[in-house]
Coordinates of C-alpha atoms and ligand atoms in Angstrom, one line a residue:
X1 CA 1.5 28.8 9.5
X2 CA 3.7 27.9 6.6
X3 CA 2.2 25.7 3.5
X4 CA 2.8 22.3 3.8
X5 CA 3.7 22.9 -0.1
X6 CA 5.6 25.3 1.0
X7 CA 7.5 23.7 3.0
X8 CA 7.8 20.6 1.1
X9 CA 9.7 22.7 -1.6
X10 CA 12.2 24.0 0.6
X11 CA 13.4 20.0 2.0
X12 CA 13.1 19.3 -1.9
X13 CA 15.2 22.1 -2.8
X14 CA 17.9 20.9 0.2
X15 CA 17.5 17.0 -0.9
X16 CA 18.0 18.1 -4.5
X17 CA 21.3 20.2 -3.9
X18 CA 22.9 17.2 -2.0
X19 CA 21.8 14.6 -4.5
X20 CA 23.4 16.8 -7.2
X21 CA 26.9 16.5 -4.8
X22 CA 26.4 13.2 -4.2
X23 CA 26.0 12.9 -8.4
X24 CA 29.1 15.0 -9.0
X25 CA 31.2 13.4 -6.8
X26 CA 30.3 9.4 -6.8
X27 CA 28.4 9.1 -9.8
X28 CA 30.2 6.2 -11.0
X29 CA 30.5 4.6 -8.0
X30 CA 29.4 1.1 -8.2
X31 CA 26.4 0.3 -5.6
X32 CA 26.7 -3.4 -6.3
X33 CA 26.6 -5.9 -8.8
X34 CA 23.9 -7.8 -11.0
X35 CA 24.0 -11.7 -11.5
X36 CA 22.3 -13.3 -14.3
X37 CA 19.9 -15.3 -11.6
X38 CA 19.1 -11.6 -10.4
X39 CA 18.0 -10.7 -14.3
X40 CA 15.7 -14.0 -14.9
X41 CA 14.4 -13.9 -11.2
X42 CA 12.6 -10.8 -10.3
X43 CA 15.4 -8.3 -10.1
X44 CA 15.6 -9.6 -6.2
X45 CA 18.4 -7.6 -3.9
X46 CA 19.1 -5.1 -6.9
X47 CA 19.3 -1.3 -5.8
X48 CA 17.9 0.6 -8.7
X49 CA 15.3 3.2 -7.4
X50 CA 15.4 6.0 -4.4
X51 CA 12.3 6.1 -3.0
X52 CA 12.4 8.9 0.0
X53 CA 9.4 7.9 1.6
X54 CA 10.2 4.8 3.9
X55 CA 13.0 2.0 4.1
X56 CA 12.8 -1.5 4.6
X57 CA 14.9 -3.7 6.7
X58 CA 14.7 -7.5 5.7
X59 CA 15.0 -8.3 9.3
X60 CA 12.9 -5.7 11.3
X61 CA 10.4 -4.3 8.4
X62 CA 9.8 -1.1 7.4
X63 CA 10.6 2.2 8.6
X64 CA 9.2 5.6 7.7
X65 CA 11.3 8.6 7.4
X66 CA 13.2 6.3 10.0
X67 CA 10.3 6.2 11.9
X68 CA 9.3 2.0 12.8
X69 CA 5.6 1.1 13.1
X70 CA 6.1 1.0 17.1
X71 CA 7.0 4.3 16.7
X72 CA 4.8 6.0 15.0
X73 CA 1.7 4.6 17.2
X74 CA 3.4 5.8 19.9
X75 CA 4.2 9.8 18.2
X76 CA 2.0 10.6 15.5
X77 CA -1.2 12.4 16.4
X78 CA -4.4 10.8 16.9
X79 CA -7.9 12.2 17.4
X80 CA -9.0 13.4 20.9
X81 CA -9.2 10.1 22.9
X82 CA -8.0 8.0 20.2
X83 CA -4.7 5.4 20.4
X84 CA -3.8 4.8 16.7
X85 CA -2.5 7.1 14.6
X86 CA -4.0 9.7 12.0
X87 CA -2.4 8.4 8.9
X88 CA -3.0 11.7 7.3
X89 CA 0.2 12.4 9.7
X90 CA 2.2 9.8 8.3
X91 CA 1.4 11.6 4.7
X92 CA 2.6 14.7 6.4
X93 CA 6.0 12.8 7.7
X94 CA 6.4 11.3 4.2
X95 CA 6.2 14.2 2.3
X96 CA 8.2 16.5 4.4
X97 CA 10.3 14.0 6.1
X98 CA 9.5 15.6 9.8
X99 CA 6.7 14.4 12.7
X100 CA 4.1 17.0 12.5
X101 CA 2.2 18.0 15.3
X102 CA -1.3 17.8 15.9
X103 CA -1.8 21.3 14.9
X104 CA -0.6 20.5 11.2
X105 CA -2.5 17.0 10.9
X106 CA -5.6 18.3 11.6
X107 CA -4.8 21.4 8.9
X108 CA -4.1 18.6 6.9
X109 CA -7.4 16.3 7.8
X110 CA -9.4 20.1 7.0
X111 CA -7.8 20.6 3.8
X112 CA -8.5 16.8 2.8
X113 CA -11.8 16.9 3.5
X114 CA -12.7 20.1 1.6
X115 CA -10.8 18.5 -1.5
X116 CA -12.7 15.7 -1.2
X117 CA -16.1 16.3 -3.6
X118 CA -16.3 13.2 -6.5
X119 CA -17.8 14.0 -9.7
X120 CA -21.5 12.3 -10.7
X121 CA -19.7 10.8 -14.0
X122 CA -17.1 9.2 -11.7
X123 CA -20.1 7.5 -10.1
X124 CA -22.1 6.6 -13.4
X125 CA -18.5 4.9 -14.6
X126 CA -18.7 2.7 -11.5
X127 CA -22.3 2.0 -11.9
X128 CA -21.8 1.1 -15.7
X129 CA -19.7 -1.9 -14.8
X130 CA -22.2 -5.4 -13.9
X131 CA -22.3 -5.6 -10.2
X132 CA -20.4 -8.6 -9.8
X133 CA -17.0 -7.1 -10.9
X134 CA -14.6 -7.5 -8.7
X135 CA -14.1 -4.1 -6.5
X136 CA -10.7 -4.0 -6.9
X137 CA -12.0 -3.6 -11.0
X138 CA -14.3 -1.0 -10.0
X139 CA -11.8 1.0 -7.7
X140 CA -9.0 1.0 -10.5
X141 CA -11.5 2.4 -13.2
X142 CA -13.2 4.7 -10.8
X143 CA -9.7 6.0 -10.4
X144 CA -9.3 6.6 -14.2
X145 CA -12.6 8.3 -14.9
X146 CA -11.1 10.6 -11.9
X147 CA -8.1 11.5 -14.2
X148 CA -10.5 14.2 -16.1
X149 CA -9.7 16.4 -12.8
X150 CA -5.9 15.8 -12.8
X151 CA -4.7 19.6 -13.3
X152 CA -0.8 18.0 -14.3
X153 CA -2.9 16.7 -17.7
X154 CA -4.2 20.2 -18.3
X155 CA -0.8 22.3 -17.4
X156 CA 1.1 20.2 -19.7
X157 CA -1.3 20.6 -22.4
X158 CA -1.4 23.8 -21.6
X159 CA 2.5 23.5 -22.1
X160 CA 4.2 24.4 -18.7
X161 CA 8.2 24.7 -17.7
X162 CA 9.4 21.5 -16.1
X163 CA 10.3 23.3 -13.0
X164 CA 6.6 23.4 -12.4
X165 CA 5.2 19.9 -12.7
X166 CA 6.4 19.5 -8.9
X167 CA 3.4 21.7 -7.7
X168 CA 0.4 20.5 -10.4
X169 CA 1.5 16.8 -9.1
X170 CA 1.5 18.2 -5.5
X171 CA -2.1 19.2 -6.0
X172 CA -3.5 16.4 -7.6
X173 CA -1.5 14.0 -4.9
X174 CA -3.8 15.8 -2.3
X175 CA -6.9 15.9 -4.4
X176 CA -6.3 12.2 -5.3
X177 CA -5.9 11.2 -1.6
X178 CA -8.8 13.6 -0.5
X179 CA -11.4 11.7 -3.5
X180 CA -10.1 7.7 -2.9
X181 CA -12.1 7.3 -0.1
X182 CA -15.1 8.2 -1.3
X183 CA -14.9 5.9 -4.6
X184 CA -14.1 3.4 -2.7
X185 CA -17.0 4.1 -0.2
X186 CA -19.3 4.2 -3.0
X187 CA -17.9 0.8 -4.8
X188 CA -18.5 -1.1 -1.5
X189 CA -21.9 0.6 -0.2
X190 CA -23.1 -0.3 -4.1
X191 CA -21.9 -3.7 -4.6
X192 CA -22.6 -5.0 -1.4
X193 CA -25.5 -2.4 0.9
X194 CA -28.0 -2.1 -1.9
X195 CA -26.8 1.2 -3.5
X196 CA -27.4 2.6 -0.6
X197 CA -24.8 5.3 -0.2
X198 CA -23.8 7.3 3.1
X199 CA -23.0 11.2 2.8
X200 CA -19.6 12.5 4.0
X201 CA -19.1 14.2 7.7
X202 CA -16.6 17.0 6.8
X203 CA -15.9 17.2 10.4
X204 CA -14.1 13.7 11.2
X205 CA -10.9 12.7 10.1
X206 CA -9.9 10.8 6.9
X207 CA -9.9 7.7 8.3
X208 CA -12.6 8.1 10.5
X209 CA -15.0 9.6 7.7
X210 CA -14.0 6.6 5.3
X211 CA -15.2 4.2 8.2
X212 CA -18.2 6.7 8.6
X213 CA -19.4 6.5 4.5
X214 CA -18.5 2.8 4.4
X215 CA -21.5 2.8 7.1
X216 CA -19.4 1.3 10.3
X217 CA -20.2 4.2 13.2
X218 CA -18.4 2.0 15.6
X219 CA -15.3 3.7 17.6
X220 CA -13.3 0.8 17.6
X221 CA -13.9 0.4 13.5
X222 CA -12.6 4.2 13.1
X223 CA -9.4 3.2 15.0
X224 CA -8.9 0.1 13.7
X225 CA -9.1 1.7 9.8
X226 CA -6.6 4.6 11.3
X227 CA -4.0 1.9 12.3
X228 CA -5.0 -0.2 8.9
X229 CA -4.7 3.4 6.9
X230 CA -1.3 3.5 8.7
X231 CA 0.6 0.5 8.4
X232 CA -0.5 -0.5 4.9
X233 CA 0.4 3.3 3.1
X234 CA 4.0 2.5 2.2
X235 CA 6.8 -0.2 2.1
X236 CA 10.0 1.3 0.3
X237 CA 10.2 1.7 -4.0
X238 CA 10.2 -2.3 -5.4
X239 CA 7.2 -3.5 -4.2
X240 CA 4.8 -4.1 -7.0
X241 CA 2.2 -0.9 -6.9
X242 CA 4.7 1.4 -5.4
X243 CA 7.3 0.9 -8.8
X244 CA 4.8 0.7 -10.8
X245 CA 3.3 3.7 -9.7
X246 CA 6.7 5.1 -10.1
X247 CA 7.5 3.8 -13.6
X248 CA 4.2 5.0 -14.9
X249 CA 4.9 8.6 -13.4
X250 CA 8.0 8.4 -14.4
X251 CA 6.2 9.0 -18.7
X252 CA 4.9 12.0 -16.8
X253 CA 1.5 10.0 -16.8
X254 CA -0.3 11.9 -13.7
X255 CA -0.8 11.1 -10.6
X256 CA -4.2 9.4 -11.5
X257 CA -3.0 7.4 -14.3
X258 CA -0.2 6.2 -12.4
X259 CA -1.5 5.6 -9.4
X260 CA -4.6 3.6 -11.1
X261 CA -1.5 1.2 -13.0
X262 CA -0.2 0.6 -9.3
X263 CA -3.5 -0.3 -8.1
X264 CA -3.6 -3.1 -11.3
X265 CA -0.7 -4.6 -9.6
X266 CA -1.7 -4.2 -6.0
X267 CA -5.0 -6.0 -7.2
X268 CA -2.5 -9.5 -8.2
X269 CA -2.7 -12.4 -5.8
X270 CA 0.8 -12.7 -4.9
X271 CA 0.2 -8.5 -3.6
X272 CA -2.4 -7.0 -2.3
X273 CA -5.2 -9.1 -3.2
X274 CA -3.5 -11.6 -0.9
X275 CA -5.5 -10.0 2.1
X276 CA -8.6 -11.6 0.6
X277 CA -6.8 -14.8 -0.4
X278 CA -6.3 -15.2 3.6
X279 CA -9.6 -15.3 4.7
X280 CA -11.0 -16.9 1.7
X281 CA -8.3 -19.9 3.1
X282 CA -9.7 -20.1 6.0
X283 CA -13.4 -19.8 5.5
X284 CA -12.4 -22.9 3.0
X285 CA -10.9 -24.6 6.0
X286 CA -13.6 -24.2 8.2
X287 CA -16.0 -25.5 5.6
X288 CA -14.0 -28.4 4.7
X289 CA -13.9 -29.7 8.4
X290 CA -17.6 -29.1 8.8
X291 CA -17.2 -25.6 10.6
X292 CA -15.9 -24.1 14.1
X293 CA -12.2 -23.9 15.2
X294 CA -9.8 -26.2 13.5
X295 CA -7.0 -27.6 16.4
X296 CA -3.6 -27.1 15.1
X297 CA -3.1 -30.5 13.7
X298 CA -6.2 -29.6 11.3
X299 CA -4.5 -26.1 10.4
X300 CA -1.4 -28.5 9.6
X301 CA -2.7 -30.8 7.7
X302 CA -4.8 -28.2 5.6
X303 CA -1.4 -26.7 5.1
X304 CA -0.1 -29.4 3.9
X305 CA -2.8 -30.2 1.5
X306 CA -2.6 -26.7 0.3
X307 CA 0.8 -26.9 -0.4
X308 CA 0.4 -30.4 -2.3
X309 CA -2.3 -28.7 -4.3
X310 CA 0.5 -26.8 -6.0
X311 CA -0.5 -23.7 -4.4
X312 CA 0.9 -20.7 -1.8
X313 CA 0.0 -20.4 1.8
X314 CA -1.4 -16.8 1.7
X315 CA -0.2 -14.2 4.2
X316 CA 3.2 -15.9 4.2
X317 CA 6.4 -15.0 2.8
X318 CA 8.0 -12.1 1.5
X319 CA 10.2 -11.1 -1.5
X320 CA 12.3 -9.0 0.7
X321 CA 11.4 -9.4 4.1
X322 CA 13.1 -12.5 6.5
X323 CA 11.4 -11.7 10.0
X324 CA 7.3 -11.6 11.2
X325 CA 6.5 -8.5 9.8
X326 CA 5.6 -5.8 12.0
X327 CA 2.5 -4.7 10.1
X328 CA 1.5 -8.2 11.0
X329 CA 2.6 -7.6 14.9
X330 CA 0.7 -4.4 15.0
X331 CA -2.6 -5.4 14.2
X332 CA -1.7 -8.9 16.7
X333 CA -1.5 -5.8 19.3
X334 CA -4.8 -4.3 18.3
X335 CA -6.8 -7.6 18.1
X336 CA -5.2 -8.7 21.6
X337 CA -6.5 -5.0 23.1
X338 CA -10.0 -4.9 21.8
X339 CA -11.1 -8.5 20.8
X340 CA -8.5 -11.3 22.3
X341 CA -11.5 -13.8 21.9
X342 CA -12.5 -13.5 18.3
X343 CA -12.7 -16.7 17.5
X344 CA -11.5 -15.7 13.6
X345 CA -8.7 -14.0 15.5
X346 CA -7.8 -16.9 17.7
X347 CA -7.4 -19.1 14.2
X348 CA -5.4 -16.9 12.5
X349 CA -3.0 -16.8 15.6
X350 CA -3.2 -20.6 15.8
X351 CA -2.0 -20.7 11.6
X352 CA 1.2 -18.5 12.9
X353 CA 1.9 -20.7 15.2
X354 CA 1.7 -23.7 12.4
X355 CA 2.7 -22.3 9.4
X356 CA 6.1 -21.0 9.4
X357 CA 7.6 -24.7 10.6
X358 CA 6.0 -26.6 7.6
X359 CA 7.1 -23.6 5.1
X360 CA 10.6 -24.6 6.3
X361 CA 10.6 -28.0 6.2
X362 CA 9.9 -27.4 2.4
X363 CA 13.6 -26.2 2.3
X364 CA 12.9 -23.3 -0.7
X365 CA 11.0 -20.7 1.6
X366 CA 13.1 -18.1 1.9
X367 CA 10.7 -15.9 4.3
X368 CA 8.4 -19.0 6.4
X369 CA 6.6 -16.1 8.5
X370 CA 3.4 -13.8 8.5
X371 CA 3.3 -10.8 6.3
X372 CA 0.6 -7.9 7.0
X373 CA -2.0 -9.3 5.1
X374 CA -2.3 -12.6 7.7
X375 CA -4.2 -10.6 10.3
X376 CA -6.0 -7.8 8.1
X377 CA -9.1 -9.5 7.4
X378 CA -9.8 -11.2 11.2
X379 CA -10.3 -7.8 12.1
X380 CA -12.7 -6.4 9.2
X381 CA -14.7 -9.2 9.7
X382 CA -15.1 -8.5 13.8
X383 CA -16.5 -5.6 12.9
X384 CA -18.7 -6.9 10.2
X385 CA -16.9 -6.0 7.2
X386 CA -17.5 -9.7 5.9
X387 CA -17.1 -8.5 2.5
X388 CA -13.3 -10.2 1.8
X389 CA -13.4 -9.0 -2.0
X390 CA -13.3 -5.4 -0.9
X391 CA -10.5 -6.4 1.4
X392 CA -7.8 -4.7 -1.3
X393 CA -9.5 -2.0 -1.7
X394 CA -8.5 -0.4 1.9
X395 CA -5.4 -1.6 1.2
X396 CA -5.0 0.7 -2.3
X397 CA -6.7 3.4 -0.2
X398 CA -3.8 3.3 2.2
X399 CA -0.8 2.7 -0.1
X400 CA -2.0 6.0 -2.1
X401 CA -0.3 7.9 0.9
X402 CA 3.0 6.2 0.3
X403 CA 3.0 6.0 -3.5
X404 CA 1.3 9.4 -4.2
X405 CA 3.7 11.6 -1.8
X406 CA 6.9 9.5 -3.5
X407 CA 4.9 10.4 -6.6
X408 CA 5.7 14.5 -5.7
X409 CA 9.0 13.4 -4.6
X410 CA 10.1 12.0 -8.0
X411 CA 8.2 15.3 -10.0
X412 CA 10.5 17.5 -7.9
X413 CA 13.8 15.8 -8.2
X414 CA 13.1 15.8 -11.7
X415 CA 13.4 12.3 -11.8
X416 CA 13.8 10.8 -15.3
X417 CA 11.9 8.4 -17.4
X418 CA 12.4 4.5 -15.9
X419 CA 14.4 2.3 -18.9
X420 CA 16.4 -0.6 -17.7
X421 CA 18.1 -2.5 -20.1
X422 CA 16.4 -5.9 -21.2
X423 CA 18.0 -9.1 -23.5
X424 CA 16.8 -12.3 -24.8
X425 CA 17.8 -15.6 -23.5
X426 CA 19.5 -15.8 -27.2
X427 CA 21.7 -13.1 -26.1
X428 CA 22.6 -14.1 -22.5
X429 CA 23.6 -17.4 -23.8
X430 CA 26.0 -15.9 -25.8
X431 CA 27.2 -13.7 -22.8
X432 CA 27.5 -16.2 -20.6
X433 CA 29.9 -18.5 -22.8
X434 CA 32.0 -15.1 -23.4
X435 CA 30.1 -14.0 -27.1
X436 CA 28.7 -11.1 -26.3
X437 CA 29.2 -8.2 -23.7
X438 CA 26.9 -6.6 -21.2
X439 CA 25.7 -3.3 -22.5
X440 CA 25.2 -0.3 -20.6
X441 CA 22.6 1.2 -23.4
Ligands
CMX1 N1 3.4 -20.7 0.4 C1 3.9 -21.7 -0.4 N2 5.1 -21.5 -1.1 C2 5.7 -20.3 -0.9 C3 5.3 -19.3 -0.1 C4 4.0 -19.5 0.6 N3 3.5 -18.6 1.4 N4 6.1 -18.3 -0.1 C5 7.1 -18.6 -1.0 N5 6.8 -19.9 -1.5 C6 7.6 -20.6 -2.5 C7 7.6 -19.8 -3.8 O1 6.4 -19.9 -4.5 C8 8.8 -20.3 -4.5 O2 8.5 -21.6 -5.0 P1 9.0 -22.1 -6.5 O3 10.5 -22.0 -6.4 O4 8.4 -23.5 -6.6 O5 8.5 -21.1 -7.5 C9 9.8 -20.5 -3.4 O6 9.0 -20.7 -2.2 C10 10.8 -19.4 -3.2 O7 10.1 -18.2 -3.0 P2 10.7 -17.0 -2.2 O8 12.0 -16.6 -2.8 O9 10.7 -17.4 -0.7 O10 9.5 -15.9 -2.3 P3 9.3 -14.9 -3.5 O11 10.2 -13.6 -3.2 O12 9.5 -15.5 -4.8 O13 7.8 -14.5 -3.4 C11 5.8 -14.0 -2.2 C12 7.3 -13.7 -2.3 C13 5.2 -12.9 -1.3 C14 5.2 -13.7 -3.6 C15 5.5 -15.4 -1.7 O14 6.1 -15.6 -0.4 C16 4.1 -15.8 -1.8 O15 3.6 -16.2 -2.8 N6 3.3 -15.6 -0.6 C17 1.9 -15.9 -0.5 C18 1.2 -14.7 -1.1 C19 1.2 -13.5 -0.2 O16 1.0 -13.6 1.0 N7 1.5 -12.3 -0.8 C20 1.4 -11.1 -0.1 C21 2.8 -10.4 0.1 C22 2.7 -9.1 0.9 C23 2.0 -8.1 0.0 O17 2.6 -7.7 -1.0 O18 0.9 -7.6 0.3

């Protein structure tokens, strides 16, 4: 069978000789243009980055190497018996850009699990930190005390040609990807199961033995942490962990470096940490109205109170996105299939129902509906994964599959360091009344 590294190099090498075309032929080609509301409000709608690994579509979400989140449950492998897909195939169709069968996922699950050993001093970093750090604190510096392994660090210290920091990023993306669950494993089965910790089963798949060493034996668990591994790995190059991921890399900071500064950002309230925010909402809810199911009018009028409170309505809105997001839709499937009567489940599907009309009433929403981290937590907690501060912690676990295999994308084009051009307000004022002109340095 032919390396997946391999064969990664040989779609680079193809990508790499068109994107030198494309380069000679439309390099000053204009791709659009940049207002001044774009430069003071979050660089919204400007096309600055390739990112090869998915695409998003403001109206019908993300797709995957073209790929939409209907159909990759539907074509990517799954274990024997199993309905969601093994996200370790969706690394596999992100790095090469091709379905693999399920042949080359389970090479791939194999070669995973026997890169997946953590050092002790990884652990003793964790440990050093008080126990009521937050986990997302723990997972980031866990990640960091796991950047004495990165073999990029020691080739280019080493002092190695550029035409090989492709395949040192490579390995560490896998080693990376193969270690994360563990740490994170060990972060949750510390902080919240008495330091008990569970061995790894070298014989299940990455999902699955993530579920397994976070201590939840239950099928339905494994499957649902397949479909969360899945849908939360990757969602094009802007989104905060994925470009910062990117810009870090870009110093020729490894993957570990890097991909601990995304996780920084993933951790931010208006991101990631947003999954927690959602049930943390709700649990306040229910407490404020004396417990059980609030009836839509209660959902309402906490909404509204929210809102006058000066504060977000977690789990809706999007920077880019102007449709229910399909992450969102997916996990609506799986909670319908194995738990339609959660009660948690059953309020989150009445907030859907009530949120997005009061977002638009307030007339500046651009995005009133449900992103993916509105259902994420119903499900976790079914299964007894109460724990909502660890919430963002699957979620890094996941996007590491999207930002890592971009990472090997970037090392192999030879992308270049990230510099944009910044100004003061000093200086756009005296662009804007015809005093100074835009700079291309
Ligand atoms: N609740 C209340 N107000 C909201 C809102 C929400 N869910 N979503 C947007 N708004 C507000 C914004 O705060 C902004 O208000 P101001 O003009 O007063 O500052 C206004 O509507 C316009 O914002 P926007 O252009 O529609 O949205 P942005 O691109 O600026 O922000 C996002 C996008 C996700 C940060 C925002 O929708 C939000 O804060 N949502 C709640 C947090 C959340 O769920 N984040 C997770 C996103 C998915 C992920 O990354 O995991």
């Amino acid at each position: 069978m032919v390396q997946i590294k391999d064969k990664f190099k040989v779609k680079a090498d193809e990508l790499n000789a068109t994107v030198k075309e494309i380069l000679k032929e439309h390099g000053s080609d204009k791709i659009g243009e940049v207002t001044v509301a774009q430069v003071y409000q979050g660089m919204r709608g400007i096309t600055g980055l390739v990112s090869e690994t998915s695409l998003l579509d403001a109206n019908e979400g993300i797709r995957f190497r073209g790929y939409s989140i209907p159909e990759l449950r539907e074509k990517l492998p799954k274990v024997n018996g199993g309905a969601e897909p093994l996200p370790e195939g969706l690394f596999y169709l992100m790095l090469i850009g091709e379905l693999p069968d399920t042949e080359q996922v389970q090479e791939l699950s194999g070669i995973l699990a026997r890169r997946s050993h953590v050092p002790n001093h990884v652990f003793a970093t964790i440990d050093a930190l008080p126990i009521n750090t937050h986990p997302m604190t723990m997972f980031t510096t866990g990640v960091l005390a796991l950047q004495t392994e990165s073999l990029f660090a020691k080739a280019y210290a080493d002092g190695i040609n550029k035409k090989e920091y492709w395949g040192y990023m490579y390995e560490d993306a896998l080693n990376l990807i193969a270690r994360l669950p563990r740490v994170a494993a060990y972060i949750y089965r510390r902080k919240y199961k008495n330091n008990y910790h569970i061995q790894p089963n070298g014989m299940l798949d990455w999902a699955g033995n993530f579920a397994h060493m976070l201590g939840y034996e239950d099928e339905g668990f494994k499957e649902l942490m397949r479909l969360y591994m899945t849908i939360h790995a990757d969602h094009e190059g802007g989104n905060v962990s994925a470009h910062t991921t990117h810009l870090v890399g870009s110093a020729l900071s490894d993957a570990y470096l890097s991909f601990a500064a995304g996780m920084t950002g993933l951790a931010g309230p208006l991101h990631g940490l947003a999954n927690q925010e959602v049930i943390k909402w709700i649990l306040a809810m229910q407490q404020e109205l004396g417990g059980g199911t609030p009836t839509k009018e209660q959902i309402a009028a906490y909404v509204r109170k929210t809102l006058a409170d000066g504060k977000v309505v977690p789990g809706y809105g999007h920077a880019v996105l102007r449709k229910t997001d399909p992450r969102f839709t997916a996990q609506m499937e799986f909670a319908k299939k194995h738990l339609p009567d959660d009660a948690l489940v059953n309020i989150v599907w009445n907030v859907y129902e009530t949120v997005p009309p009061i977002l638009q009433e307030l007339g500046k929403v651009k995005n009133p509906w449900p992103n993916v981290d509105a259902h994420s937590g119903a499900l976790l907690v079914h299964y007894g994964l109460v724990e909502y501060e660890f919430y963002t912690v699957l979620f890094g676990v996941s996007r590491a599959l999207g930002v890592l295999a971009s990472l090997c994308w970037d090392r192999v084009m030879g992308q270049p360091l990230e510099r944009p051009k910044s100004v003061t307000s000093e200086w756009m004022q005296l662009f804007v009344t015809g005093k100074a002109e835009a700079s291309a340095e």
